[in-house]
Amino acid sequence: MGRAFLIVMDSVGCGGAPDADVFGDSGANTLAHIAQACAAGCAEVGRQGPLALPHLDVLGLGAAIRLASGAATPGLEAAPAGIWGAATEVSRGKDTPSGHWELAGVPVPWDWHYFPTTPPAFPPDLADAVAAAAGTEGILGNCHASGVPIIEALGAEHIRSGWPICYTSADSVFQIAAHEEHFGLARLLALCEAVAPRLHAMKVGRVIARPFTGAPGAFRRTGNRRDYAIAPPSPTLLDWAQTAGRMTYGVGKIGDIFSGQGISQQRKGPDDAALFDALLDLADAAEDGALVFANFVEFDSLYGHRRDVAGYARALEWFDTRLGMLLPRLRADDLLILTADHGNDPTWRGTDHTRERVPVLVHGRGAGTIGLVAFADVAASVAAHLEIPAQPPGRSFL
């Protein structure tokens, strides 16, 4: 019996979402714009030349971008040797839980709560509740912000006052940053866990702990981030597999995204390099019939939100090199699906996710195109490969 490896390259969108204009993202295209910038010599920091992704491209990456959006893909022009297509999301969001849940077969049935862009972002009763849970007289921030700049701006005051730094973004999130030594990592995690039920009741998708260390002028976020996500509204692919008696492995922040539901074992690490090592170990050791569900977040967290085109290109090329190490370790009856959860075009305005279609690249089931499919079809296809029952609305493309 074969195994299934479902890998989400966080934010690696390919443009063309039919409702992108609703989100202010008409024209955004993460992969195409990176490829075009590289070909034009505009992404030369730490790398050079056209975007080089030989393993992803031969699986159909360039073809998927062209299918999704019609955009030019310089450097990504290989004839596909895998099954390839692009997926369109129906959930009304461009956030991590929406994308992952729908890829796992469960579109989000509600509208997420978003905080206003004008400060204060949070209602007084919520700010007071967070301060009370923290044991402080108030909170800092209370606005829309990007994580690194707000820590730089408020880190010193946070150390002086002891108040947590609370902020949000265009996503449905409530983020709390605190210094690991001065505030305490365990205290930060306990605070996030305490306030998460209140935020979830408001249909805020995630409460995110954002620990950092260092001194003013040299603060840095650590790898101890923790997401407290609202639970999926119904059983997902992970639950389907576990109910059928299969081992399920979450790699990266999958456990956080799914609130631990349906996951037999979790593999975490300080960065994507460590997570890929864990993935390689599972390719060697995971038992027949297992589901390995992995998320690689640094495309999004380190380069997309920071609008770092060259950094994003470097991350893609690094991932492609590691993919070349994974493919030979897969067994003849294994299924590998590579996809994404949303876009985060580093050439786009602002610092937020972008509403895009995502590539769907399949290794282990021959070659050919599946065309434009739904996010939920990914879950149905994995279930079909594992020979386990699936729930609608997805349909297998295998």
mmCIF file of C-alpha atoms in Angstrom:
data_model
loop_
_atom_site.group_PDB
_atom_site.id
_atom_site.type_symbol
_atom_site.label_atom_id
_atom_site.label_comp_id
_atom_site.label_asym_id
_atom_site.label_seq_id
_atom_site.Cartn_x
_atom_site.Cartn_y
_atom_site.Cartn_z
ATOM 1 C CA MET A 1 0.000 0.000 0.000
ATOM 2 C CA GLY A 2 1.418 3.372 -0.971
ATOM 3 C CA ARG A 3 1.970 6.416 1.192
ATOM 4 C CA ALA A 4 0.925 10.012 0.531
ATOM 5 C CA PHE A 5 3.035 13.138 0.971
ATOM 6 C CA LEU A 6 1.107 16.422 0.805
ATOM 7 C CA ILE A 7 3.494 19.401 0.872
ATOM 8 C CA VAL A 8 2.289 22.996 1.125
ATOM 9 C CA MET A 9 4.766 25.615 -0.043
ATOM 10 C CA ASP A 10 3.283 28.402 2.029
ATOM 11 C CA SER A 11 2.232 31.405 -0.118
ATOM 12 C CA VAL A 12 3.648 30.094 -3.415
ATOM 13 C CA GLY A 13 0.720 31.276 -5.558
ATOM 14 C CA CYS A 14 0.533 31.444 -9.339
ATOM 15 C CA GLY A 15 -1.931 34.284 -9.995
ATOM 16 C CA GLY A 16 -5.200 34.169 -11.839
ATOM 17 C CA ALA A 17 -7.719 33.881 -8.989
ATOM 18 C CA PRO A 18 -11.083 34.790 -10.569
ATOM 19 C CA ASP A 19 -12.115 36.832 -7.514
ATOM 20 C CA ALA A 20 -8.765 38.566 -6.926
ATOM 21 C CA ASP A 21 -10.351 41.978 -7.545
ATOM 22 C CA VAL A 22 -12.604 41.494 -4.501
ATOM 23 C CA PHE A 23 -9.456 41.335 -2.375
ATOM 24 C CA GLY A 24 -7.664 44.163 -4.162
ATOM 25 C CA ASP A 25 -5.244 41.672 -5.707
ATOM 26 C CA SER A 26 -6.120 41.658 -9.399
ATOM 27 C CA GLY A 27 -2.797 41.146 -11.180
ATOM 28 C CA ALA A 28 -0.874 39.677 -8.236
ATOM 29 C CA ASN A 29 1.192 36.631 -9.214
ATOM 30 C CA THR A 30 3.815 35.417 -6.755
ATOM 31 C CA LEU A 31 5.681 32.921 -8.932
ATOM 32 C CA ALA A 32 5.430 34.709 -12.278
ATOM 33 C CA HIS A 33 6.572 38.034 -10.879
ATOM 34 C CA ILE A 34 9.536 36.432 -9.102
ATOM 35 C CA ALA A 35 10.537 34.609 -12.296
ATOM 36 C CA GLN A 36 10.228 37.812 -14.311
ATOM 37 C CA ALA A 37 12.256 39.788 -11.769
ATOM 38 C CA CYS A 38 15.008 37.166 -11.803
ATOM 39 C CA ALA A 39 15.147 37.142 -15.603
ATOM 40 C CA ALA A 40 15.405 40.928 -15.615
ATOM 41 C CA GLY A 41 18.353 40.891 -13.213
ATOM 42 C CA CYS A 42 16.307 42.445 -10.405
ATOM 43 C CA ALA A 43 16.798 39.651 -7.840
ATOM 44 C CA GLU A 44 20.565 39.325 -7.617
ATOM 45 C CA VAL A 45 21.082 39.426 -3.838
ATOM 46 C CA GLY A 46 22.592 36.078 -2.856
ATOM 47 C CA ARG A 47 21.801 34.537 -6.236
ATOM 48 C CA GLN A 48 22.087 35.295 -9.944
ATOM 49 C CA GLY A 49 20.275 34.913 -13.220
ATOM 50 C CA PRO A 50 16.921 33.425 -14.197
ATOM 51 C CA LEU A 51 14.944 31.509 -11.592
ATOM 52 C CA ALA A 52 16.320 27.946 -11.553
ATOM 53 C CA LEU A 53 13.819 25.343 -10.343
ATOM 54 C CA PRO A 54 14.591 22.250 -12.442
ATOM 55 C CA HIS A 55 12.794 19.680 -10.287
ATOM 56 C CA LEU A 56 9.642 21.739 -9.726
ATOM 57 C CA ASP A 57 9.544 22.812 -13.352
ATOM 58 C CA VAL A 58 9.805 19.297 -14.745
ATOM 59 C CA LEU A 59 6.867 18.372 -12.497
ATOM 60 C CA GLY A 60 4.908 21.146 -14.251
ATOM 61 C CA LEU A 61 5.428 24.356 -12.270
ATOM 62 C CA GLY A 62 5.890 26.691 -15.237
ATOM 63 C CA ALA A 63 2.995 25.076 -17.054
ATOM 64 C CA ALA A 64 0.783 25.487 -13.968
ATOM 65 C CA ILE A 65 1.556 29.202 -13.753
ATOM 66 C CA ARG A 66 0.737 29.706 -17.428
ATOM 67 C CA LEU A 67 -2.493 27.729 -17.044
ATOM 68 C CA ALA A 68 -3.583 29.667 -13.959
ATOM 69 C CA SER A 69 -2.817 33.159 -15.184
ATOM 70 C CA GLY A 70 -1.422 33.208 -18.707
ATOM 71 C CA ALA A 71 1.680 34.972 -17.363
ATOM 72 C CA ALA A 72 5.148 34.630 -18.856
ATOM 73 C CA THR A 73 7.445 32.301 -16.904
ATOM 74 C CA PRO A 74 11.057 32.966 -17.966
ATOM 75 C CA GLY A 75 13.320 30.169 -16.779
ATOM 76 C CA LEU A 76 10.340 27.860 -16.112
ATOM 77 C CA GLU A 77 9.648 26.373 -19.517
ATOM 78 C CA ALA A 78 10.288 22.631 -19.148
ATOM 79 C CA ALA A 79 8.013 20.041 -20.724
ATOM 80 C CA PRO A 80 6.144 18.563 -17.723
ATOM 81 C CA ALA A 81 6.928 14.989 -16.767
ATOM 82 C CA GLY A 82 4.456 14.893 -13.865
ATOM 83 C CA ILE A 83 0.753 15.522 -13.414
ATOM 84 C CA TRP A 84 0.141 19.247 -13.146
ATOM 85 C CA GLY A 85 -2.612 21.814 -12.821
ATOM 86 C CA ALA A 86 -3.735 24.745 -10.687
ATOM 87 C CA ALA A 87 -6.303 24.989 -7.901
ATOM 88 C CA THR A 88 -8.859 27.673 -7.086
ATOM 89 C CA GLU A 89 -10.073 28.400 -3.560
ATOM 90 C CA VAL A 90 -13.737 28.997 -2.679
ATOM 91 C CA SER A 91 -13.328 29.941 1.005
ATOM 92 C CA ARG A 92 -13.749 33.671 1.565
ATOM 93 C CA GLY A 93 -10.234 34.413 2.725
ATOM 94 C CA LYS A 94 -6.591 34.386 1.718
ATOM 95 C CA ASP A 95 -5.218 33.109 5.001
ATOM 96 C CA THR A 96 -3.402 30.032 6.244
ATOM 97 C CA PRO A 97 -6.303 28.165 7.939
ATOM 98 C CA SER A 98 -8.683 28.715 5.019
ATOM 99 C CA GLY A 99 -6.185 27.430 2.487
ATOM 100 C CA HIS A 100 -5.026 24.424 4.475
ATOM 101 C CA TRP A 101 -8.485 23.362 5.615
ATOM 102 C CA GLU A 102 -9.818 23.520 2.079
ATOM 103 C CA LEU A 103 -6.818 21.593 0.729
ATOM 104 C CA ALA A 104 -7.734 19.028 3.415
ATOM 105 C CA GLY A 105 -11.299 18.855 2.101
ATOM 106 C CA VAL A 106 -13.152 21.395 4.277
ATOM 107 C CA PRO A 107 -13.963 24.835 2.821
ATOM 108 C CA VAL A 108 -14.570 27.457 5.502
ATOM 109 C CA PRO A 109 -18.357 27.911 5.954
ATOM 110 C CA TRP A 110 -18.228 31.297 7.688
ATOM 111 C CA ASP A 111 -16.826 34.780 7.223
ATOM 112 C CA TRP A 112 -13.738 35.456 9.284
ATOM 113 C CA HIS A 113 -13.610 38.444 11.619
ATOM 114 C CA TYR A 114 -11.121 41.137 10.609
ATOM 115 C CA PHE A 115 -10.050 44.048 12.768
ATOM 116 C CA PRO A 116 -10.343 47.646 11.521
ATOM 117 C CA THR A 117 -7.286 49.224 9.939
ATOM 118 C CA THR A 118 -7.553 52.448 11.937
ATOM 119 C CA PRO A 119 -6.196 52.373 15.516
ATOM 120 C CA PRO A 120 -7.197 51.236 17.973
ATOM 121 C CA ALA A 121 -7.727 47.974 16.130
ATOM 122 C CA PHE A 122 -9.204 46.094 19.079
ATOM 123 C CA PRO A 123 -12.381 46.882 21.020
ATOM 124 C CA PRO A 124 -11.746 48.064 24.602
ATOM 125 C CA ASP A 125 -13.248 44.970 26.201
ATOM 126 C CA LEU A 126 -10.887 42.718 24.233
ATOM 127 C CA ALA A 127 -7.827 44.842 25.036
ATOM 128 C CA ASP A 128 -8.813 44.834 28.714
ATOM 129 C CA ALA A 129 -9.305 41.062 28.703
ATOM 130 C CA VAL A 130 -5.860 40.488 27.193
ATOM 131 C CA ALA A 131 -4.239 42.821 29.725
ATOM 132 C CA ALA A 132 -6.043 41.071 32.575
ATOM 133 C CA ALA A 133 -4.894 37.671 31.323
ATOM 134 C CA ALA A 134 -1.341 39.013 31.063
ATOM 135 C CA GLY A 135 -1.477 40.556 34.527
ATOM 136 C CA THR A 136 -0.629 44.004 33.150
ATOM 137 C CA GLU A 137 -2.353 47.376 33.153
ATOM 138 C CA GLY A 138 -2.617 47.512 29.393
ATOM 139 C CA ILE A 139 -1.278 46.386 26.018
ATOM 140 C CA LEU A 140 1.043 47.954 23.462
ATOM 141 C CA GLY A 141 0.406 48.238 19.751
ATOM 142 C CA ASN A 142 -3.340 47.757 19.275
ATOM 143 C CA CYS A 143 -2.981 48.294 15.529
ATOM 144 C CA HIS A 144 -2.266 46.740 12.160
ATOM 145 C CA ALA A 145 1.453 46.090 11.804
ATOM 146 C CA SER A 146 4.155 43.868 10.384
ATOM 147 C CA GLY A 147 5.908 41.782 13.001
ATOM 148 C CA VAL A 148 9.530 42.881 12.699
ATOM 149 C CA PRO A 149 8.872 46.661 12.516
ATOM 150 C CA ILE A 150 6.489 46.691 15.480
ATOM 151 C CA ILE A 151 8.972 44.786 17.628
ATOM 152 C CA GLU A 152 11.667 47.265 16.651
ATOM 153 C CA ALA A 153 9.355 50.177 17.466
ATOM 154 C CA LEU A 154 7.872 48.904 20.732
ATOM 155 C CA GLY A 155 10.375 46.333 22.023
ATOM 156 C CA ALA A 156 12.125 48.722 24.385
ATOM 157 C CA GLU A 157 8.823 49.973 25.836
ATOM 158 C CA HIS A 158 7.672 46.367 26.183
ATOM 159 C CA ILE A 159 10.768 45.545 28.240
ATOM 160 C CA ARG A 160 10.298 48.679 30.371
ATOM 161 C CA SER A 161 6.563 48.291 31.020
ATOM 162 C CA GLY A 162 6.094 44.546 30.766
ATOM 163 C CA TRP A 163 3.018 45.078 28.577
ATOM 164 C CA PRO A 164 2.533 42.607 25.682
ATOM 165 C CA ILE A 165 2.694 43.901 22.104
ATOM 166 C CA CYS A 166 -0.608 43.114 20.379
ATOM 167 C CA TYR A 167 -1.225 43.637 16.672
ATOM 168 C CA THR A 168 -3.083 42.263 13.666
ATOM 169 C CA SER A 169 -2.906 42.298 9.866
ATOM 170 C CA ALA A 170 -5.149 41.980 6.848
ATOM 171 C CA ASP A 171 -5.618 38.335 7.890
ATOM 172 C CA SER A 172 -7.970 37.193 10.615
ATOM 173 C CA VAL A 173 -5.302 37.077 13.331
ATOM 174 C CA PHE A 174 -4.514 38.403 16.793
ATOM 175 C CA GLN A 175 -0.759 38.399 17.350
ATOM 176 C CA ILE A 176 1.054 38.839 20.651
ATOM 177 C CA ALA A 177 4.778 39.558 20.694
ATOM 178 C CA ALA A 178 6.810 39.324 23.890
ATOM 179 C CA HIS A 179 10.442 39.000 24.911
ATOM 180 C CA GLU A 180 11.395 35.456 25.839
ATOM 181 C CA GLU A 181 13.561 36.504 28.792
ATOM 182 C CA HIS A 182 11.896 39.681 30.085
ATOM 183 C CA PHE A 183 8.287 38.537 29.661
ATOM 184 C CA GLY A 184 8.895 34.795 29.521
ATOM 185 C CA LEU A 185 8.167 32.286 26.781
ATOM 186 C CA ALA A 186 5.971 30.081 28.964
ATOM 187 C CA ARG A 187 4.024 33.157 30.090
ATOM 188 C CA LEU A 188 3.496 34.278 26.475
ATOM 189 C CA LEU A 189 2.217 30.861 25.421
ATOM 190 C CA ALA A 190 -0.081 30.680 28.441
ATOM 191 C CA LEU A 191 -1.438 34.141 27.603
ATOM 192 C CA CYS A 192 -2.201 33.165 24.020
ATOM 193 C CA GLU A 193 -3.854 29.944 25.131
ATOM 194 C CA ALA A 194 -5.960 31.847 27.665
ATOM 195 C CA VAL A 195 -7.299 34.436 25.232
ATOM 196 C CA ALA A 196 -7.679 32.126 22.209
ATOM 197 C CA PRO A 197 -11.217 30.886 23.065
ATOM 198 C CA ARG A 198 -12.501 34.482 23.215
ATOM 199 C CA LEU A 199 -10.939 35.288 19.828
ATOM 200 C CA HIS A 200 -12.163 32.055 18.286
ATOM 201 C CA ALA A 201 -15.714 32.841 19.427
ATOM 202 C CA MET A 202 -15.376 36.068 17.417
ATOM 203 C CA LYS A 203 -14.329 33.941 14.382
ATOM 204 C CA VAL A 204 -10.772 35.240 14.495
ATOM 205 C CA GLY A 205 -8.816 32.461 12.832
ATOM 206 C CA ARG A 206 -5.618 32.428 14.859
ATOM 207 C CA VAL A 207 -3.980 33.772 17.965
ATOM 208 C CA ILE A 208 -0.246 33.788 17.264
ATOM 209 C CA ALA A 209 2.526 33.891 19.855
ATOM 210 C CA ARG A 210 5.476 35.875 18.474
ATOM 211 C CA PRO A 211 8.416 35.510 20.888
ATOM 212 C CA PHE A 212 11.599 37.498 20.367
ATOM 213 C CA THR A 213 14.949 38.023 22.060
ATOM 214 C CA GLY A 214 17.786 40.540 21.997
ATOM 215 C CA ALA A 215 18.181 44.173 22.947
ATOM 216 C CA PRO A 216 16.904 47.432 21.441
ATOM 217 C CA GLY A 217 18.330 47.822 17.969
ATOM 218 C CA ALA A 218 19.038 44.092 17.748
ATOM 219 C CA PHE A 219 15.750 42.334 18.442
ATOM 220 C CA ARG A 220 15.109 39.093 16.571
ATOM 221 C CA ARG A 221 12.148 36.760 16.461
ATOM 222 C CA THR A 222 12.813 33.183 17.543
ATOM 223 C CA GLY A 223 11.650 29.829 16.234
ATOM 224 C CA ASN A 224 9.261 29.367 19.177
ATOM 225 C CA ARG A 225 6.258 30.833 17.384
ATOM 226 C CA ARG A 226 3.020 29.066 18.209
ATOM 227 C CA ASP A 227 -0.329 29.347 16.427
ATOM 228 C CA TYR A 228 -3.570 28.790 18.335
ATOM 229 C CA ALA A 229 -5.994 28.199 15.484
ATOM 230 C CA ILE A 230 -9.729 27.768 15.620
ATOM 231 C CA ALA A 231 -10.658 24.122 15.075
ATOM 232 C CA PRO A 232 -11.893 23.021 11.632
ATOM 233 C CA PRO A 233 -15.698 22.880 11.451
ATOM 234 C CA SER A 234 -15.791 19.241 10.311
ATOM 235 C CA PRO A 235 -13.417 16.269 9.887
ATOM 236 C CA THR A 236 -10.552 16.869 7.461
ATOM 237 C CA LEU A 237 -8.314 14.606 5.406
ATOM 238 C CA LEU A 238 -6.207 14.044 8.519
ATOM 239 C CA ASP A 239 -9.258 12.794 10.423
ATOM 240 C CA TRP A 240 -10.361 10.626 7.482
ATOM 241 C CA ALA A 241 -6.965 8.939 7.411
ATOM 242 C CA GLN A 242 -6.736 8.504 11.172
ATOM 243 C CA THR A 243 -10.267 7.087 11.367
ATOM 244 C CA ALA A 244 -9.261 4.557 8.697
ATOM 245 C CA GLY A 245 -6.423 3.420 10.956
ATOM 246 C CA ARG A 246 -3.589 5.177 9.124
ATOM 247 C CA MET A 247 -0.659 6.973 10.695
ATOM 248 C CA THR A 248 -0.722 10.707 10.084
ATOM 249 C CA TYR A 249 2.319 12.938 10.424
ATOM 250 C CA GLY A 250 2.221 16.730 10.637
ATOM 251 C CA VAL A 251 5.436 18.508 9.655
ATOM 252 C CA GLY A 252 5.910 22.173 10.563
ATOM 253 C CA LYS A 253 2.895 24.146 11.711
ATOM 254 C CA ILE A 254 0.302 21.628 10.481
ATOM 255 C CA GLY A 255 -0.498 20.688 14.085
ATOM 256 C CA ASP A 256 -1.200 24.313 14.944
ATOM 257 C CA ILE A 257 -3.296 24.942 11.831
ATOM 258 C CA PHE A 258 -5.527 21.945 12.544
ATOM 259 C CA SER A 259 -5.552 22.378 16.340
ATOM 260 C CA GLY A 260 -3.925 18.966 16.638
ATOM 261 C CA GLN A 261 -6.956 17.199 15.162
ATOM 262 C CA GLY A 262 -6.260 14.020 13.203
ATOM 263 C CA ILE A 263 -2.484 14.061 13.754
ATOM 264 C CA SER A 264 -0.771 10.963 15.130
ATOM 265 C CA GLN A 265 2.717 12.451 15.351
ATOM 266 C CA GLN A 266 4.065 15.961 14.905
ATOM 267 C CA ARG A 267 7.494 16.963 13.592
ATOM 268 C CA LYS A 268 8.663 20.520 14.316
ATOM 269 C CA GLY A 269 11.902 22.411 13.890
ATOM 270 C CA PRO A 270 13.441 25.867 14.183
ATOM 271 C CA ASP A 271 13.417 26.510 10.435
ATOM 272 C CA ASP A 272 12.496 25.061 7.061
ATOM 273 C CA ALA A 273 15.883 23.352 6.734
ATOM 274 C CA ALA A 274 15.216 21.304 9.868
ATOM 275 C CA LEU A 275 11.685 20.567 8.698
ATOM 276 C CA PHE A 276 12.970 19.252 5.379
ATOM 277 C CA ASP A 277 15.356 16.983 7.259
ATOM 278 C CA ALA A 278 12.333 15.654 9.151
ATOM 279 C CA LEU A 279 10.513 15.129 5.856
ATOM 280 C CA LEU A 280 13.451 13.166 4.456
ATOM 281 C CA ASP A 281 13.468 11.007 7.590
ATOM 282 C CA LEU A 282 9.781 10.277 7.137
ATOM 283 C CA ALA A 283 10.323 9.392 3.483
ATOM 284 C CA ASP A 284 12.702 6.710 4.749
ATOM 285 C CA ALA A 285 10.716 5.549 7.773
ATOM 286 C CA ALA A 286 6.969 6.232 7.443
ATOM 287 C CA GLU A 287 4.925 3.058 7.240
ATOM 288 C CA ASP A 288 2.765 1.870 4.355
ATOM 289 C CA GLY A 289 -0.527 3.732 4.114
ATOM 290 C CA ALA A 290 0.738 6.758 6.050
ATOM 291 C CA LEU A 291 -0.167 10.365 5.330
ATOM 292 C CA VAL A 292 2.589 12.972 5.702
ATOM 293 C CA PHE A 293 1.252 16.536 5.617
ATOM 294 C CA ALA A 294 3.956 19.246 5.631
ATOM 295 C CA ASN A 295 4.043 23.038 5.604
ATOM 296 C CA PHE A 296 7.107 25.098 4.686
ATOM 297 C CA VAL A 297 6.409 28.598 5.963
ATOM 298 C CA GLU A 298 9.535 30.634 5.297
ATOM 299 C CA PHE A 299 8.568 31.606 1.737
ATOM 300 C CA ASP A 300 5.722 33.496 3.392
ATOM 301 C CA SER A 301 7.088 34.584 6.746
ATOM 302 C CA LEU A 302 10.612 35.623 5.770
ATOM 303 C CA TYR A 303 10.231 36.831 2.202
ATOM 304 C CA GLY A 304 6.652 37.348 1.058
ATOM 305 C CA HIS A 305 5.502 39.601 3.890
ATOM 306 C CA ARG A 306 8.817 41.448 3.804
ATOM 307 C CA ARG A 307 8.528 41.966 0.020
ATOM 308 C CA ASP A 308 11.971 40.451 -0.514
ATOM 309 C CA VAL A 309 12.021 39.227 -4.121
ATOM 310 C CA ALA A 310 15.600 37.959 -4.111
ATOM 311 C CA GLY A 311 15.094 36.223 -0.771
ATOM 312 C CA TYR A 312 11.949 34.521 -2.034
ATOM 313 C CA ALA A 313 13.807 33.391 -5.166
ATOM 314 C CA ARG A 314 16.642 31.993 -3.032
ATOM 315 C CA ALA A 315 14.130 30.100 -0.891
ATOM 316 C CA LEU A 316 12.472 28.596 -3.963
ATOM 317 C CA GLU A 317 15.823 27.492 -5.374
ATOM 318 C CA TRP A 318 16.841 26.028 -2.008
ATOM 319 C CA PHE A 319 13.571 24.115 -1.815
ATOM 320 C CA ASP A 320 14.019 22.778 -5.343
ATOM 321 C CA THR A 321 17.465 21.463 -4.436
ATOM 322 C CA ARG A 322 16.066 19.688 -1.378
ATOM 323 C CA LEU A 323 13.190 18.331 -3.463
ATOM 324 C CA GLY A 324 15.851 16.676 -5.626
ATOM 325 C CA MET A 325 16.948 14.806 -2.487
ATOM 326 C CA LEU A 326 13.391 13.766 -1.588
ATOM 327 C CA LEU A 327 12.238 12.361 -4.916
ATOM 328 C CA PRO A 328 14.702 9.409 -5.019
ATOM 329 C CA ARG A 329 13.657 8.381 -1.501
ATOM 330 C CA LEU A 330 10.013 7.920 -2.437
ATOM 331 C CA ARG A 331 8.785 4.423 -3.118
ATOM 332 C CA ALA A 332 7.296 3.361 -6.428
ATOM 333 C CA ASP A 333 3.755 3.350 -5.011
ATOM 334 C CA ASP A 334 4.030 6.670 -3.118
ATOM 335 C CA LEU A 335 2.089 9.787 -4.051
ATOM 336 C CA LEU A 336 3.602 13.268 -3.709
ATOM 337 C CA ILE A 337 1.494 16.406 -4.157
ATOM 338 C CA LEU A 338 3.122 19.835 -4.004
ATOM 339 C CA THR A 339 0.832 22.839 -3.708
ATOM 340 C CA ALA A 340 0.277 26.118 -1.815
ATOM 341 C CA ASP A 341 -2.364 27.746 0.372
ATOM 342 C CA HIS A 342 -2.512 31.321 -1.035
ATOM 343 C CA GLY A 343 -0.165 33.867 -2.576
ATOM 344 C CA ASN A 344 2.174 36.474 -1.114
ATOM 345 C CA ASP A 345 3.552 38.328 -4.111
ATOM 346 C CA PRO A 346 6.777 40.067 -2.998
ATOM 347 C CA THR A 347 6.376 42.606 -5.826
ATOM 348 C CA TRP A 348 2.863 43.594 -4.689
ATOM 349 C CA ARG A 349 1.836 46.605 -2.660
ATOM 350 C CA GLY A 350 1.534 46.285 1.110
ATOM 351 C CA THR A 351 2.788 43.358 3.183
ATOM 352 C CA ASP A 352 -0.156 40.966 3.145
ATOM 353 C CA HIS A 353 -1.156 37.741 1.426
ATOM 354 C CA THR A 354 -2.472 37.898 -2.131
ATOM 355 C CA ARG A 355 -5.530 36.089 -3.498
ATOM 356 C CA GLU A 356 -4.206 33.689 -6.140
ATOM 357 C CA ARG A 357 -4.643 30.262 -7.613
ATOM 358 C CA VAL A 358 -1.983 27.756 -6.532
ATOM 359 C CA PRO A 359 0.018 25.162 -8.453
ATOM 360 C CA VAL A 360 -0.798 21.473 -8.032
ATOM 361 C CA LEU A 361 2.129 19.211 -8.951
ATOM 362 C CA VAL A 362 1.850 15.434 -8.650
ATOM 363 C CA HIS A 363 4.687 12.907 -8.634
ATOM 364 C CA GLY A 364 4.139 9.173 -8.713
ATOM 365 C CA ARG A 365 1.106 8.866 -10.979
ATOM 366 C CA GLY A 366 2.497 9.445 -14.458
ATOM 367 C CA ALA A 367 2.249 12.626 -16.498
ATOM 368 C CA GLY A 368 -0.481 14.860 -17.897
ATOM 369 C CA THR A 369 -2.595 17.860 -17.057
ATOM 370 C CA ILE A 370 -5.528 17.979 -14.660
ATOM 371 C CA GLY A 371 -6.400 21.538 -15.664
ATOM 372 C CA LEU A 372 -8.062 23.867 -13.191
ATOM 373 C CA VAL A 373 -9.263 22.039 -10.083
ATOM 374 C CA ALA A 374 -10.629 22.936 -6.648
ATOM 375 C CA PHE A 375 -8.586 23.085 -3.457
ATOM 376 C CA ALA A 376 -10.808 20.352 -1.986
ATOM 377 C CA ASP A 377 -9.963 18.073 -4.922
ATOM 378 C CA VAL A 378 -6.471 17.727 -3.438
ATOM 379 C CA ALA A 379 -7.896 16.018 -0.334
ATOM 380 C CA ALA A 380 -10.151 13.773 -2.406
ATOM 381 C CA SER A 381 -7.178 12.717 -4.543
ATOM 382 C CA VAL A 382 -5.010 11.883 -1.537
ATOM 383 C CA ALA A 383 -7.893 9.893 -0.061
ATOM 384 C CA ALA A 384 -8.330 8.002 -3.327
ATOM 385 C CA HIS A 385 -4.647 7.107 -3.378
ATOM 386 C CA LEU A 386 -4.767 5.912 0.245
ATOM 387 C CA GLU A 387 -8.028 4.042 -0.425
ATOM 388 C CA ILE A 388 -9.871 5.729 2.418
ATOM 389 C CA PRO A 389 -13.364 7.256 2.411
ATOM 390 C CA ALA A 390 -13.549 10.955 1.537
ATOM 391 C CA GLN A 391 -16.215 13.543 2.242
ATOM 392 C CA PRO A 392 -17.607 16.031 -0.306
ATOM 393 C CA PRO A 393 -17.169 18.511 -1.918
ATOM 394 C CA GLY A 394 -13.834 17.387 -3.387
ATOM 395 C CA ARG A 395 -13.440 15.063 -6.383
ATOM 396 C CA SER A 396 -10.296 13.063 -7.120
ATOM 397 C CA PHE A 397 -8.275 14.148 -10.149
ATOM 398 C CA LEU A 398 -6.210 10.936 -10.151
#
